[in-house]
Coordinates of N, CA and C in Angstrom, one line a residue:
X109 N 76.0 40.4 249.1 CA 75.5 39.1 249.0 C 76.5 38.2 248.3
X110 N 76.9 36.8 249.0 CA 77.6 36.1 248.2 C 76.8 35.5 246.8
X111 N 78.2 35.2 246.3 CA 78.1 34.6 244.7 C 76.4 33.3 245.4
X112 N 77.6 32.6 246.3 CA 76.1 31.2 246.6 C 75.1 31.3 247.2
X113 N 74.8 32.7 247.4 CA 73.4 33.1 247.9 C 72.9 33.4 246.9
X114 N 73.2 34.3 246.0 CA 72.7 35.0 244.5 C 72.4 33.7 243.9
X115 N 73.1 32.8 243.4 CA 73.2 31.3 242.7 C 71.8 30.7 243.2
X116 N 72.0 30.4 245.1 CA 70.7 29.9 245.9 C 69.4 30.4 245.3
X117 N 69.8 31.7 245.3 CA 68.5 32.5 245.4 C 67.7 32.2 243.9
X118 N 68.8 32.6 242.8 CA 68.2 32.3 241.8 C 67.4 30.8 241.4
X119 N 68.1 29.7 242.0 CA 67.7 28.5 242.0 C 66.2 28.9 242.4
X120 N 66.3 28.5 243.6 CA 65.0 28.5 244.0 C 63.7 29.6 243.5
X121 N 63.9 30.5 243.2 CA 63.5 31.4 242.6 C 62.5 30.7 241.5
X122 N 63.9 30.8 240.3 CA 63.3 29.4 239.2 C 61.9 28.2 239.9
X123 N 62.5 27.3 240.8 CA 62.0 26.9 241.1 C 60.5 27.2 241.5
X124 N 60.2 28.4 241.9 CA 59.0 28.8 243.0 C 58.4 28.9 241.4
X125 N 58.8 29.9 239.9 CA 58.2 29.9 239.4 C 57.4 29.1 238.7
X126 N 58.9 27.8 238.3 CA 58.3 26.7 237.5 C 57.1 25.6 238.0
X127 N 56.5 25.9 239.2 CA 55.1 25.3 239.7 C 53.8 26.4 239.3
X128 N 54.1 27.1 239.2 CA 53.0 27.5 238.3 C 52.9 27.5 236.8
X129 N 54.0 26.9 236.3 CA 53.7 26.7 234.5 C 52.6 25.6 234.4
X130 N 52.1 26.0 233.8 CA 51.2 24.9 232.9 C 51.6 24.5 231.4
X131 N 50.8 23.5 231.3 CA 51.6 23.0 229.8 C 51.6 24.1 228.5
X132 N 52.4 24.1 228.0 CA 52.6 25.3 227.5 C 52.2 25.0 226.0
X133 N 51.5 25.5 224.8 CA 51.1 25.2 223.8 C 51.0 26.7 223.0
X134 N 51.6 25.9 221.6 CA 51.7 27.2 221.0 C 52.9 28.4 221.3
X135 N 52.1 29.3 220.3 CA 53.3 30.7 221.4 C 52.4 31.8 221.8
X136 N 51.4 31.5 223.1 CA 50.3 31.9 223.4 C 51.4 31.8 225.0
X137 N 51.7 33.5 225.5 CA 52.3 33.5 226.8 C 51.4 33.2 227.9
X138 N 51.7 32.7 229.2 CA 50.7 32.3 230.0 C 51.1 33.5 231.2
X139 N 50.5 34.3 231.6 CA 50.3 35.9 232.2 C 51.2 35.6 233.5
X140 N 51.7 36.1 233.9 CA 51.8 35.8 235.6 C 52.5 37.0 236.3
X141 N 51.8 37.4 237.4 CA 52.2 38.4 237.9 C 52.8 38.4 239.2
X142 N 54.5 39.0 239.5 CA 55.2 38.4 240.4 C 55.3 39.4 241.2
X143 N 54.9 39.4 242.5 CA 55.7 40.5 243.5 C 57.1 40.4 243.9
X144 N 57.4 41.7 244.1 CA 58.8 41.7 245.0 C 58.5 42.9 246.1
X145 N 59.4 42.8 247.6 CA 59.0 43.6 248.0 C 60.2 44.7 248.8
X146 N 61.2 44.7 247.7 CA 62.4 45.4 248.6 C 63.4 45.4 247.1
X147 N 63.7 46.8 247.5 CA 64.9 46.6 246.0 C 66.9 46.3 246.7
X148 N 66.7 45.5 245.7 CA 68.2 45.2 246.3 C 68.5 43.9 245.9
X149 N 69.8 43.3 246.3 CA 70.4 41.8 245.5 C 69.5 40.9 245.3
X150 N 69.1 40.5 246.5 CA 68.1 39.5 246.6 C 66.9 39.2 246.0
X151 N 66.8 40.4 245.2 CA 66.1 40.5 244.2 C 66.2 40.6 243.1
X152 N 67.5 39.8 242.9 CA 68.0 40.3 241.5 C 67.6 38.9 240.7
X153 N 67.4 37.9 241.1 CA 67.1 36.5 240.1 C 65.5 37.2 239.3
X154 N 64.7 37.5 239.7 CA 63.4 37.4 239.1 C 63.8 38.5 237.7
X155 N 64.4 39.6 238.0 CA 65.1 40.9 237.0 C 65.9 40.2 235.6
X156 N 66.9 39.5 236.5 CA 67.8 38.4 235.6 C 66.5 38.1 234.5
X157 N 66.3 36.8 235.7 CA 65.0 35.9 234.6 C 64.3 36.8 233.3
X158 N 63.6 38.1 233.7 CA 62.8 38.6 232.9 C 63.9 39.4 231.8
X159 N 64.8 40.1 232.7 CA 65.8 41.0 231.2 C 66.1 40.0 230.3
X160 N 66.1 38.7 230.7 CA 67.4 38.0 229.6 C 66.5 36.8 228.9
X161 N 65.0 37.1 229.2 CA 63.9 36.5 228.3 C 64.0 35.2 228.6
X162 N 64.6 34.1 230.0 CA 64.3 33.0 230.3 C 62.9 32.8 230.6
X163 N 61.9 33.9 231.2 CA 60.5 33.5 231.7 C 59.9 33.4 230.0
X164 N 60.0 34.4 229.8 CA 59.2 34.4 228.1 C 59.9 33.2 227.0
X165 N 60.8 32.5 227.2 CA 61.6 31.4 226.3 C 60.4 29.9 227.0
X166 N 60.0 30.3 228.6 CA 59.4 28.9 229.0 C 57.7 29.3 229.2
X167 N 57.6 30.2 228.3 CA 56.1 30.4 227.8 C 55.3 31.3 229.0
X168 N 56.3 32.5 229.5 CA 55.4 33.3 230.4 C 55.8 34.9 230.4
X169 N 54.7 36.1 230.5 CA 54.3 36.6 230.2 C 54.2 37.2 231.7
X170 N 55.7 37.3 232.2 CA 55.8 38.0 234.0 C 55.9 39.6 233.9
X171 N 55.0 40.1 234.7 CA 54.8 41.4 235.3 C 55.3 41.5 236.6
X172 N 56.6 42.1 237.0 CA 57.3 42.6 237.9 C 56.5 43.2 238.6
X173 N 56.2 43.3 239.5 CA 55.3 44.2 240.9 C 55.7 44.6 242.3
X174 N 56.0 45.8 242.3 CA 56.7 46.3 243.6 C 55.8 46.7 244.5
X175 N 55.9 46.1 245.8 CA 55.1 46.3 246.9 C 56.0 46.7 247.9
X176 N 55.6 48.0 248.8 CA 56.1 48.9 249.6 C 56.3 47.7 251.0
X177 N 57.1 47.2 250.7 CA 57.6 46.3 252.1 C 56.7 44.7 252.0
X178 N 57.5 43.9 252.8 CA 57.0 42.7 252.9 C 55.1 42.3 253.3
X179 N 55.0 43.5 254.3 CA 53.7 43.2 254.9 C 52.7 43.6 253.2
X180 N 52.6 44.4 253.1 CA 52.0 44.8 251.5 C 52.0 43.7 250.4
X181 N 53.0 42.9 250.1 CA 53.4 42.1 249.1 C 52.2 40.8 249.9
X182 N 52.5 40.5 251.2 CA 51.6 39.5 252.3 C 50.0 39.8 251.6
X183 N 49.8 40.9 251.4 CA 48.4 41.3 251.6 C 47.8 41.0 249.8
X184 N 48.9 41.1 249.4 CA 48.6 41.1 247.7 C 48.1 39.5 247.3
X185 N 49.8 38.7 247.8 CA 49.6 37.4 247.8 C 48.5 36.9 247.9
X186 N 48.2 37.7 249.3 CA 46.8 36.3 250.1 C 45.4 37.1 249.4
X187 N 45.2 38.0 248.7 CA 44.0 38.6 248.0 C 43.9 38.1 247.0
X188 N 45.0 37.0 246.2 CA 45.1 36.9 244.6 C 45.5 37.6 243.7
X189 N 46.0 39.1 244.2 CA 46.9 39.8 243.1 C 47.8 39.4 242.2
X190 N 48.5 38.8 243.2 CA 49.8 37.7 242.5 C 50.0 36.6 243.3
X191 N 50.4 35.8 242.2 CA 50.2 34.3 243.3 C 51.6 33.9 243.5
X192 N 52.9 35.0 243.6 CA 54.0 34.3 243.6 C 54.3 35.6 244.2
X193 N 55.1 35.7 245.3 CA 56.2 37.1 245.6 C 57.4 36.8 246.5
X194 N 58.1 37.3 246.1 CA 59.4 37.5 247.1 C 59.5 38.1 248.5
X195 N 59.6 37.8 249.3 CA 59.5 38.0 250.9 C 60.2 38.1 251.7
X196 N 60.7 38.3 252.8 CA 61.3 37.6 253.9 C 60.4 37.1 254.6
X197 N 60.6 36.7 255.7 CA 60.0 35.5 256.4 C 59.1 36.8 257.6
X198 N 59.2 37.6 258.1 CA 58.4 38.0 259.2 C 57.4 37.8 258.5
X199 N 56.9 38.9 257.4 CA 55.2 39.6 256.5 C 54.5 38.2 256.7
X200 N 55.4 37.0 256.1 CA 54.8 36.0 255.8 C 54.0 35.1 257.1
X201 N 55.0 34.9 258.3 CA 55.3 34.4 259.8 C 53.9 34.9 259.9
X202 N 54.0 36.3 260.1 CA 52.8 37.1 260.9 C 51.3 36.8 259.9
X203 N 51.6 36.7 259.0 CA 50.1 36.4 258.1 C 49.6 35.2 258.0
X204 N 50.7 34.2 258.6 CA 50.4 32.6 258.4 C 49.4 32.8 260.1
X205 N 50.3 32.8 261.2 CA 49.8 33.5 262.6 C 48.5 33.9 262.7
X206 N 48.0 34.8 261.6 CA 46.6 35.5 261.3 C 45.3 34.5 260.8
X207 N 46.4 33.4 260.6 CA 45.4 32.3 259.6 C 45.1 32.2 258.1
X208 N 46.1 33.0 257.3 CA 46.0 32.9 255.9 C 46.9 31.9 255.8
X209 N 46.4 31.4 254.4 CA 47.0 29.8 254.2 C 48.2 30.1 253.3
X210 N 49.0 31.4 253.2 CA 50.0 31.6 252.7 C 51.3 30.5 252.8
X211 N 52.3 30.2 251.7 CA 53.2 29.1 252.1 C 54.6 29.5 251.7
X212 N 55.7 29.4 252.4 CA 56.8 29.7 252.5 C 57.6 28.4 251.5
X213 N 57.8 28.8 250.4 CA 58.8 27.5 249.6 C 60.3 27.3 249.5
X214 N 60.7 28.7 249.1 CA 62.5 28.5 249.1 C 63.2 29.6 250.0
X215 N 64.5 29.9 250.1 CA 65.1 30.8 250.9 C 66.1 31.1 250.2
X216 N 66.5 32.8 249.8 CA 67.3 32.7 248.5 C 68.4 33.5 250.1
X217 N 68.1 33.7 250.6 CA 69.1 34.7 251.6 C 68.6 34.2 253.0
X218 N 69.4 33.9 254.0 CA 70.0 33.1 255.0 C 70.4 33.8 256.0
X219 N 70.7 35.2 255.7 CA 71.3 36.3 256.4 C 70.4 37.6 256.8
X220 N 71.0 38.2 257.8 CA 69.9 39.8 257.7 C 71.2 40.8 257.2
X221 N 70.7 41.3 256.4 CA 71.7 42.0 255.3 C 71.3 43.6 256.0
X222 N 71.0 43.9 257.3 CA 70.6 44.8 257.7 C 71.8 45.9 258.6
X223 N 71.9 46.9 258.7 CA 72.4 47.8 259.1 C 71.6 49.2 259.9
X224 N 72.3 48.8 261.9 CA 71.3 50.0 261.7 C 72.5 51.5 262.2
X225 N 71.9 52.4 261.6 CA 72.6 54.1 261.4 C 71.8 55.3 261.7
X226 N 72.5 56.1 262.2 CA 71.7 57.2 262.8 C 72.3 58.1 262.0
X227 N 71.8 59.7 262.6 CA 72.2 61.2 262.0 C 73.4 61.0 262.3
X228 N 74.1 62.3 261.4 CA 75.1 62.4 262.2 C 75.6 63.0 263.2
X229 N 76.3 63.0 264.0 CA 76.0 63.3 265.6 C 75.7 62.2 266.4
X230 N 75.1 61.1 266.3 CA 74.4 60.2 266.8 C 76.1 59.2 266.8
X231 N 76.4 58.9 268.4 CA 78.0 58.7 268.6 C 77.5 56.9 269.1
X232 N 76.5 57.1 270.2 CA 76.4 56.1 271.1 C 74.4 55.7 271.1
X233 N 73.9 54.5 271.3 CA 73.2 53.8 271.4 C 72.1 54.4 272.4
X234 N 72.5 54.8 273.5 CA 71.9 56.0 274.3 C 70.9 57.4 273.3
X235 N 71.8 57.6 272.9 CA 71.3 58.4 271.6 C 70.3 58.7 271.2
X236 N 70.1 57.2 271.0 CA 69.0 57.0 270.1 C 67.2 57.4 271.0
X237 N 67.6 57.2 272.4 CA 66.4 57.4 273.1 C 65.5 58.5 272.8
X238 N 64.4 58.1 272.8 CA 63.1 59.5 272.6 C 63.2 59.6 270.9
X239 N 63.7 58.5 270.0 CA 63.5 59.4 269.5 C 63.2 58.5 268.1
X240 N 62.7 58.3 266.7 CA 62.2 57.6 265.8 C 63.3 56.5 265.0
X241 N 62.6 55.7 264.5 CA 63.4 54.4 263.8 C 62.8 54.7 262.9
X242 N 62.8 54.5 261.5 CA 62.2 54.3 260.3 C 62.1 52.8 260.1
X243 N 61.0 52.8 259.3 CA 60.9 50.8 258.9 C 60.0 51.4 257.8
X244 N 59.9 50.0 257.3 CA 58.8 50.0 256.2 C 57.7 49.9 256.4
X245 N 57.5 49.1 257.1 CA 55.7 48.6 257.9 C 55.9 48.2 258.7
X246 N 54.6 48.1 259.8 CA 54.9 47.3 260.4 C 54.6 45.9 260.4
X247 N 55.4 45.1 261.0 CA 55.1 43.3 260.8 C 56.2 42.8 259.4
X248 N 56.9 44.4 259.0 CA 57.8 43.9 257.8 C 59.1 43.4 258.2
X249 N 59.6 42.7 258.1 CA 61.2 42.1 257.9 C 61.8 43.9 258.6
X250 N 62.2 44.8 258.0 CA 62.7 46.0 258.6 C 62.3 46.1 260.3
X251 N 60.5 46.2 260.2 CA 60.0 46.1 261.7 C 60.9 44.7 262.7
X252 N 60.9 44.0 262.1 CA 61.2 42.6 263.0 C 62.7 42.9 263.2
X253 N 63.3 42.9 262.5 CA 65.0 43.0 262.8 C 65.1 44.6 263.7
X254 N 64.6 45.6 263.0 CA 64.8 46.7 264.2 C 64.1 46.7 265.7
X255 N 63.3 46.1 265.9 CA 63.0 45.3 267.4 C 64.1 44.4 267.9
X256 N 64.6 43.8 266.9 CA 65.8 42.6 267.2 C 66.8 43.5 267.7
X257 N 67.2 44.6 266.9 CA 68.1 45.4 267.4 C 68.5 46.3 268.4
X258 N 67.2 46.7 268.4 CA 66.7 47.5 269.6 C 67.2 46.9 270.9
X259 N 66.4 45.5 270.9 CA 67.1 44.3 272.2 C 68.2 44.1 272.4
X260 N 69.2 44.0 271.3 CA 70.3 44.2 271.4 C 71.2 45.1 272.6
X261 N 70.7 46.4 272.1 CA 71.2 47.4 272.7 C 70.3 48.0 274.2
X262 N 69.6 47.1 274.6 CA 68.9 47.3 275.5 C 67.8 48.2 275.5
X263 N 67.0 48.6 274.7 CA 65.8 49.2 274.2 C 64.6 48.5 274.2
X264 N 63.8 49.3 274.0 CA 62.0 48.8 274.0 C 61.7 49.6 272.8
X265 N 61.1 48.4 272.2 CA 60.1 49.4 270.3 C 59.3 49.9 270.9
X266 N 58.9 50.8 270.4 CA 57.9 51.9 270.8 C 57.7 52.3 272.3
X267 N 59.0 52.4 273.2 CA 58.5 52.6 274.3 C 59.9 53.7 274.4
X268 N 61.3 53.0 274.5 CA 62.6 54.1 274.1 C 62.5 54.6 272.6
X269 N 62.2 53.9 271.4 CA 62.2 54.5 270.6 C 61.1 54.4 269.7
X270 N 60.6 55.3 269.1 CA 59.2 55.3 268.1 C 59.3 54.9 266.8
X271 N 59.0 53.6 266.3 CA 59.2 53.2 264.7 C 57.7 54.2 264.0
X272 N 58.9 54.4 262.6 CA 57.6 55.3 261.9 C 58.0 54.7 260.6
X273 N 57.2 54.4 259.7 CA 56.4 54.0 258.6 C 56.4 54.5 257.6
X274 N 57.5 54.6 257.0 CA 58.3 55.1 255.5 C 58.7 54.2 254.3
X275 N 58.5 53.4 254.0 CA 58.4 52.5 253.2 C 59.4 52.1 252.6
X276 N 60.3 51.4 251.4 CA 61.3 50.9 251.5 C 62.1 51.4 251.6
X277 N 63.9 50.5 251.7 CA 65.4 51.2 252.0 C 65.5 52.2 251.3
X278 N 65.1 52.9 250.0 CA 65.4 54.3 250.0 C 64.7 55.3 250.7
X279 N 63.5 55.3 251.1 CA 63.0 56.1 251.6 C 63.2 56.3 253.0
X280 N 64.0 55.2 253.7 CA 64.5 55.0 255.1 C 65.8 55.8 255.3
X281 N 66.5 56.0 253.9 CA 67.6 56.7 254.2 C 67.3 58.1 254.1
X282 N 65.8 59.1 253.9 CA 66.2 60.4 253.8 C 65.4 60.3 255.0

């Protein structure tokens, strides 16, 4: 991730948060519980914010919350668990689609920071036929770009190859 994506990201980030402050009184923290749903850069503004005690300096009292892929984080949001999470855009796309009044505010990343890789032995694209993709969920950012990719290479999801349901990028790599 570039410097002005991390920069972007953090901005906005800030931003998403500072609409939920309320006036702040006292030194009485105001609770707020933030999803994220993918470990990695783009996730690094909300870590920032809380290690270096910016949320707690503007009167808030953030609980970091890791949800197993985008679509999970989707489901938290729109239940009230947390009223703020970090996303990509499919979980969200497909849940707005569904008719939850979920809302897309900033965009800290621009890019698909995605890579796709096989066993080793796996030489050529052919390869891959008959045989499984890992993703995180489905309807997650992982699911939507490995369909994207799949098309690429002239494939069908679930018809040349079987996506299975392993939950985030570490768990995709064993």
């Amino acid at each position: 991730m570039s410097r002005w994506e991390i920069i972007n990201a953090s901005y906005y980030f800030s931003l998403l948060v500072t609409m939920f402050l309320t006036s702040i009184a006292g030194a009485q923290l105001t609770r707020l519980n933030v999803g994220y749903s993918a470990i990695g850069a783009d996730r690094l503004p909300a870590w920032v914010a809380k290690d270096s005690g910016i949320f707690t300096k503007n009167g808030l009292d953030v609980q970091l919350i890791f949800f197993t892929g985008g679509t999970t984080a989707i489901l938290a949001l729109v239940s009230g668990e947390v009223p703020v999470t970090q996303v990509s855009g499919p979980g969200l796309v497909n849940s707005a689609m569904s008719g939850s009044d979920a809302v897309f505010r900033a965009a800290g990343i621009t890019s698909l920071n995605y890579v796709l890789t096989g066993k080793p032995g796996v030489k050529t694209s052919e390869q891959l036929k008959e045989g499984t993709l890992k993703i995180s969920r489905f309807g997650s950012a992982a699911d939507s770009i490995a369909r994207f990719a799949l098309r690429k290479i002239g494939m069908t999801h679930c018809k040349d190859v079987i996506p299975m349901q392993v939950g985030s990028g570490p768990e995709r790599l064993h």
